[in-house]
Amino acid sequence: MKCIVCDRDAKEKYCGLHERAYRNIVQNFEDWQRATGASWKEYLKAVVENSYTGAWAKEVAEHLLKNKDG
C-alpha cells in the first residue's frame, strides 16, 4: 500500500512520517478548538498557514482540506 500523500510505502493510509503528523494534528485539534472555537476546517487552514508548522503536517492538512476529509 502507498501513502495517500506522498506515495511512500504505508501500512495503512499514510507512511510513517505522515501518520505521525496526522496523529499530531488530530490530537491538538481539541485544545485548539477549546481555545479558539475554530471548526475542523478552520483549524486545518490555520495549520497550513502557520509558518511554524512542519512540512509533513502541512502536507497532511492540505490533503485533508482538498479531499473533503477536512
Short mmCIF file of N, CA, C and O in Angstrom, two decimals:
data_model
loop_
_atom_site.label_atom_id
_atom_site.label_comp_id
_atom_site.label_asym_id
_atom_site.label_seq_id
_atom_site.Cartn_x
_atom_site.Cartn_y
_atom_site.Cartn_z
N MET A 1 0.84 -1.17 0.00
CA MET A 1 0.00 0.00 0.00
C MET A 1 0.89 1.24 0.00
O MET A 1 1.98 1.23 0.56
N LYS A 2 0.41 2.32 -0.60
CA LYS A 2 1.17 3.56 -0.70
C LYS A 2 0.49 4.67 0.11
O LYS A 2 -0.73 4.70 0.24
N CYS A 3 1.30 5.58 0.61
CA CYS A 3 0.80 6.75 1.35
C CYS A 3 -0.04 7.60 0.40
O CYS A 3 0.35 7.84 -0.75
N ILE A 4 -1.19 8.06 0.89
CA ILE A 4 -2.08 8.86 0.04
C ILE A 4 -1.57 10.29 -0.18
O ILE A 4 -2.09 11.00 -1.02
N VAL A 5 -0.52 10.66 0.54
CA VAL A 5 0.05 11.99 0.38
C VAL A 5 1.29 11.96 -0.50
O VAL A 5 1.45 12.78 -1.39
N CYS A 6 2.18 10.98 -0.26
CA CYS A 6 3.49 11.03 -0.92
C CYS A 6 3.88 9.78 -1.70
O CYS A 6 4.94 9.73 -2.28
N ASP A 7 3.05 8.76 -1.69
CA ASP A 7 3.32 7.51 -2.41
C ASP A 7 4.45 6.66 -1.84
O ASP A 7 4.89 5.72 -2.48
N ARG A 8 4.91 6.98 -0.63
CA ARG A 8 5.87 6.08 0.05
C ARG A 8 5.10 4.85 0.52
O ARG A 8 3.89 4.86 0.61
N ASP A 9 5.85 3.81 0.85
CA ASP A 9 5.22 2.62 1.40
C ASP A 9 4.50 2.95 2.70
O ASP A 9 5.01 3.73 3.51
N ALA A 10 3.31 2.38 2.87
CA ALA A 10 2.50 2.65 4.05
C ALA A 10 1.80 1.38 4.49
O ALA A 10 1.48 0.52 3.67
N LYS A 11 1.57 1.26 5.78
CA LYS A 11 0.82 0.12 6.30
C LYS A 11 -0.67 0.34 6.12
O LYS A 11 -1.42 -0.59 5.93
N GLU A 12 -1.08 1.59 6.23
CA GLU A 12 -2.49 1.93 6.04
C GLU A 12 -2.59 3.11 5.09
O GLU A 12 -2.03 3.06 4.01
N LYS A 13 -3.22 4.18 5.54
CA LYS A 13 -3.43 5.36 4.70
C LYS A 13 -2.17 6.17 4.47
O LYS A 13 -1.96 6.70 3.38
N TYR A 14 -1.38 6.32 5.51
CA TYR A 14 -0.21 7.20 5.47
C TYR A 14 1.09 6.42 5.71
O TYR A 14 1.09 5.41 6.39
N CYS A 15 2.19 6.99 5.20
CA CYS A 15 3.52 6.47 5.55
C CYS A 15 3.76 6.84 7.02
O CYS A 15 2.99 7.59 7.62
N GLY A 16 4.83 6.36 7.60
CA GLY A 16 5.12 6.64 8.99
C GLY A 16 5.22 8.12 9.32
O GLY A 16 4.72 8.58 10.34
N LEU A 17 5.84 8.90 8.43
CA LEU A 17 6.01 10.33 8.67
C LEU A 17 4.69 11.08 8.62
O LEU A 17 4.39 11.90 9.49
N HIS A 18 3.89 10.79 7.62
CA HIS A 18 2.59 11.47 7.52
C HIS A 18 1.60 10.95 8.57
O HIS A 18 0.74 11.70 9.02
N GLU A 19 1.73 9.70 8.98
CA GLU A 19 0.87 9.17 10.04
C GLU A 19 1.14 9.90 11.35
O GLU A 19 0.20 10.27 12.05
N ARG A 20 2.39 10.12 11.66
CA ARG A 20 2.74 10.85 12.88
C ARG A 20 2.20 12.28 12.82
O ARG A 20 1.66 12.80 13.79
N ALA A 21 2.34 12.92 11.67
CA ALA A 21 1.82 14.28 11.51
C ALA A 21 0.30 14.30 11.65
O ALA A 21 -0.25 15.18 12.31
N TYR A 22 -0.37 13.32 11.06
CA TYR A 22 -1.83 13.23 11.16
C TYR A 22 -2.27 13.08 12.61
O TYR A 22 -3.17 13.75 13.08
N ARG A 23 -1.60 12.18 13.35
CA ARG A 23 -1.94 11.98 14.76
C ARG A 23 -1.75 13.25 15.57
O ARG A 23 -2.57 13.59 16.42
N ASN A 24 -0.69 14.00 15.29
CA ASN A 24 -0.45 15.26 15.99
C ASN A 24 -1.53 16.29 15.67
O ASN A 24 -1.99 17.01 16.56
N ILE A 25 -1.94 16.35 14.41
CA ILE A 25 -3.00 17.28 14.01
C ILE A 25 -4.28 16.95 14.76
O ILE A 25 -4.92 17.83 15.35
N VAL A 26 -4.67 15.70 14.74
CA VAL A 26 -5.91 15.28 15.40
C VAL A 26 -5.81 15.50 16.91
O VAL A 26 -6.75 16.01 17.53
N GLN A 27 -4.69 15.15 17.49
CA GLN A 27 -4.50 15.26 18.94
C GLN A 27 -4.59 16.72 19.40
O GLN A 27 -5.13 16.99 20.47
N ASN A 28 -4.08 17.64 18.62
CA ASN A 28 -4.05 19.05 19.03
C ASN A 28 -5.34 19.81 18.71
O ASN A 28 -5.54 20.92 19.21
N PHE A 29 -6.20 19.23 17.89
CA PHE A 29 -7.41 19.94 17.50
C PHE A 29 -8.30 20.29 18.68
O PHE A 29 -8.81 21.41 18.76
N GLU A 30 -8.50 19.38 19.60
CA GLU A 30 -9.40 19.63 20.72
C GLU A 30 -8.95 20.85 21.54
O GLU A 30 -9.76 21.70 21.89
N ASP A 31 -7.65 20.93 21.82
CA ASP A 31 -7.13 22.09 22.56
C ASP A 31 -7.32 23.38 21.76
O ASP A 31 -7.70 24.41 22.30
N TRP A 32 -7.03 23.31 20.47
CA TRP A 32 -7.17 24.47 19.60
C TRP A 32 -8.63 24.91 19.56
O TRP A 32 -8.93 26.10 19.67
N GLN A 33 -9.54 23.97 19.42
CA GLN A 33 -10.96 24.30 19.35
C GLN A 33 -11.43 24.93 20.66
O GLN A 33 -12.18 25.91 20.65
N ARG A 34 -10.99 24.37 21.76
CA ARG A 34 -11.36 24.91 23.07
C ARG A 34 -10.88 26.35 23.22
O ARG A 34 -11.58 27.21 23.75
N ALA A 35 -9.68 26.63 22.76
CA ALA A 35 -9.08 27.96 22.90
C ALA A 35 -9.64 28.98 21.92
O ALA A 35 -9.78 30.16 22.26
N THR A 36 -9.99 28.54 20.72
CA THR A 36 -10.39 29.50 19.67
C THR A 36 -11.82 29.35 19.20
O THR A 36 -12.34 30.25 18.54
N GLY A 37 -12.42 28.20 19.44
CA GLY A 37 -13.76 27.94 18.91
C GLY A 37 -13.76 27.59 17.43
O GLY A 37 -14.81 27.56 16.79
N ALA A 38 -12.59 27.31 16.87
CA ALA A 38 -12.46 27.04 15.44
C ALA A 38 -13.07 25.69 15.07
O ALA A 38 -13.04 24.75 15.85
N SER A 39 -13.59 25.63 13.86
CA SER A 39 -14.08 24.36 13.32
C SER A 39 -12.88 23.55 12.83
O SER A 39 -11.76 24.06 12.75
N TRP A 40 -13.13 22.29 12.48
CA TRP A 40 -12.07 21.42 11.96
C TRP A 40 -11.44 22.04 10.72
O TRP A 40 -10.22 22.09 10.57
N LYS A 41 -12.27 22.54 9.81
CA LYS A 41 -11.77 23.12 8.57
C LYS A 41 -10.95 24.39 8.84
O LYS A 41 -9.90 24.59 8.25
N GLU A 42 -11.43 25.22 9.75
CA GLU A 42 -10.70 26.43 10.12
C GLU A 42 -9.35 26.06 10.75
O GLU A 42 -8.33 26.71 10.48
N TYR A 43 -9.37 25.05 11.57
CA TYR A 43 -8.15 24.58 12.21
C TYR A 43 -7.15 24.09 11.16
O TYR A 43 -5.97 24.45 11.21
N LEU A 44 -7.61 23.29 10.20
CA LEU A 44 -6.71 22.79 9.16
C LEU A 44 -6.12 23.94 8.35
O LEU A 44 -4.93 23.92 8.02
N LYS A 45 -6.92 24.95 8.05
CA LYS A 45 -6.41 26.12 7.32
C LYS A 45 -5.35 26.83 8.14
O LYS A 45 -4.33 27.28 7.60
N ALA A 46 -5.56 26.95 9.45
CA ALA A 46 -4.59 27.59 10.33
C ALA A 46 -3.29 26.78 10.38
O ALA A 46 -2.19 27.36 10.40
N VAL A 47 -3.41 25.46 10.39
CA VAL A 47 -2.22 24.60 10.39
C VAL A 47 -1.41 24.85 9.13
O VAL A 47 -0.19 25.02 9.18
N VAL A 48 -2.07 24.92 7.99
CA VAL A 48 -1.39 25.14 6.72
C VAL A 48 -0.73 26.51 6.67
O VAL A 48 0.40 26.66 6.20
N GLU A 49 -1.40 27.52 7.20
CA GLU A 49 -0.89 28.90 7.12
C GLU A 49 0.15 29.24 8.17
O GLU A 49 0.86 30.24 8.04
N ASN A 50 0.29 28.43 9.20
CA ASN A 50 1.21 28.71 10.29
C ASN A 50 2.65 28.46 9.83
O ASN A 50 3.00 27.36 9.42
N SER A 51 3.48 29.48 9.94
CA SER A 51 4.87 29.35 9.47
C SER A 51 5.69 28.39 10.34
O SER A 51 6.75 27.94 9.92
N TYR A 52 5.20 28.06 11.53
CA TYR A 52 5.90 27.14 12.41
C TYR A 52 5.48 25.68 12.21
O TYR A 52 6.07 24.78 12.80
N THR A 53 4.48 25.44 11.39
CA THR A 53 4.04 24.08 11.12
C THR A 53 5.06 23.38 10.23
O THR A 53 5.54 23.94 9.25
N GLY A 54 5.36 22.13 10.58
CA GLY A 54 6.30 21.35 9.79
C GLY A 54 5.74 20.94 8.44
O GLY A 54 4.52 20.93 8.22
N ALA A 55 6.61 20.58 7.55
CA ALA A 55 6.23 20.23 6.18
C ALA A 55 5.28 19.04 6.13
O ALA A 55 4.30 19.05 5.37
N TRP A 56 5.55 18.01 6.95
CA TRP A 56 4.70 16.81 6.92
C TRP A 56 3.28 17.15 7.35
O TRP A 56 2.31 16.71 6.73
N ALA A 57 3.15 17.94 8.41
CA ALA A 57 1.83 18.32 8.91
C ALA A 57 1.10 19.20 7.90
O ALA A 57 -0.10 19.04 7.69
N LYS A 58 1.82 20.10 7.26
CA LYS A 58 1.19 20.95 6.23
C LYS A 58 0.66 20.09 5.09
O LYS A 58 -0.45 20.30 4.60
N GLU A 59 1.45 19.12 4.67
CA GLU A 59 1.02 18.25 3.57
C GLU A 59 -0.24 17.47 3.95
O GLU A 59 -1.15 17.34 3.13
N VAL A 60 -0.28 16.97 5.17
CA VAL A 60 -1.46 16.23 5.62
C VAL A 60 -2.66 17.15 5.70
O VAL A 60 -3.75 16.81 5.20
N ALA A 61 -2.50 18.32 6.29
CA ALA A 61 -3.61 19.27 6.41
C ALA A 61 -4.12 19.69 5.04
O ALA A 61 -5.35 19.76 4.81
N GLU A 62 -3.23 19.96 4.11
CA GLU A 62 -3.63 20.32 2.74
C GLU A 62 -4.41 19.17 2.10
O GLU A 62 -5.42 19.40 1.43
N HIS A 63 -3.93 17.96 2.29
CA HIS A 63 -4.61 16.80 1.72
C HIS A 63 -6.01 16.66 2.31
O HIS A 63 -6.98 16.41 1.59
N LEU A 64 -6.13 16.82 3.62
CA LEU A 64 -7.43 16.71 4.27
C LEU A 64 -8.40 17.78 3.75
O LEU A 64 -9.58 17.50 3.51
N LEU A 65 -7.90 18.99 3.56
CA LEU A 65 -8.76 20.07 3.05
C LEU A 65 -9.20 19.80 1.61
O LEU A 65 -10.35 20.02 1.26
N LYS A 66 -8.30 19.33 0.78
CA LYS A 66 -8.60 19.11 -0.65
C LYS A 66 -9.50 17.91 -0.88
O LYS A 66 -10.23 17.86 -1.86
N ASN A 67 -9.44 16.93 0.00
CA ASN A 67 -10.14 15.67 -0.24
C ASN A 67 -11.37 15.48 0.63
O ASN A 67 -11.78 14.35 0.88
N LYS A 68 -11.92 16.55 1.11
CA LYS A 68 -13.17 16.54 1.88
C LYS A 68 -13.10 15.68 3.13
O LYS A 68 -14.11 15.30 3.67
N ASP A 69 -11.88 15.33 3.57
CA ASP A 69 -11.72 14.65 4.85
C ASP A 69 -11.70 15.70 5.94
O ASP A 69 -11.73 15.38 7.10
N GLY A 70 -11.56 16.95 5.53
CA GLY A 70 -11.40 18.04 6.48
C GLY A 70 -12.61 18.85 6.67
O GLY A 70 -13.60 18.94 6.21
#
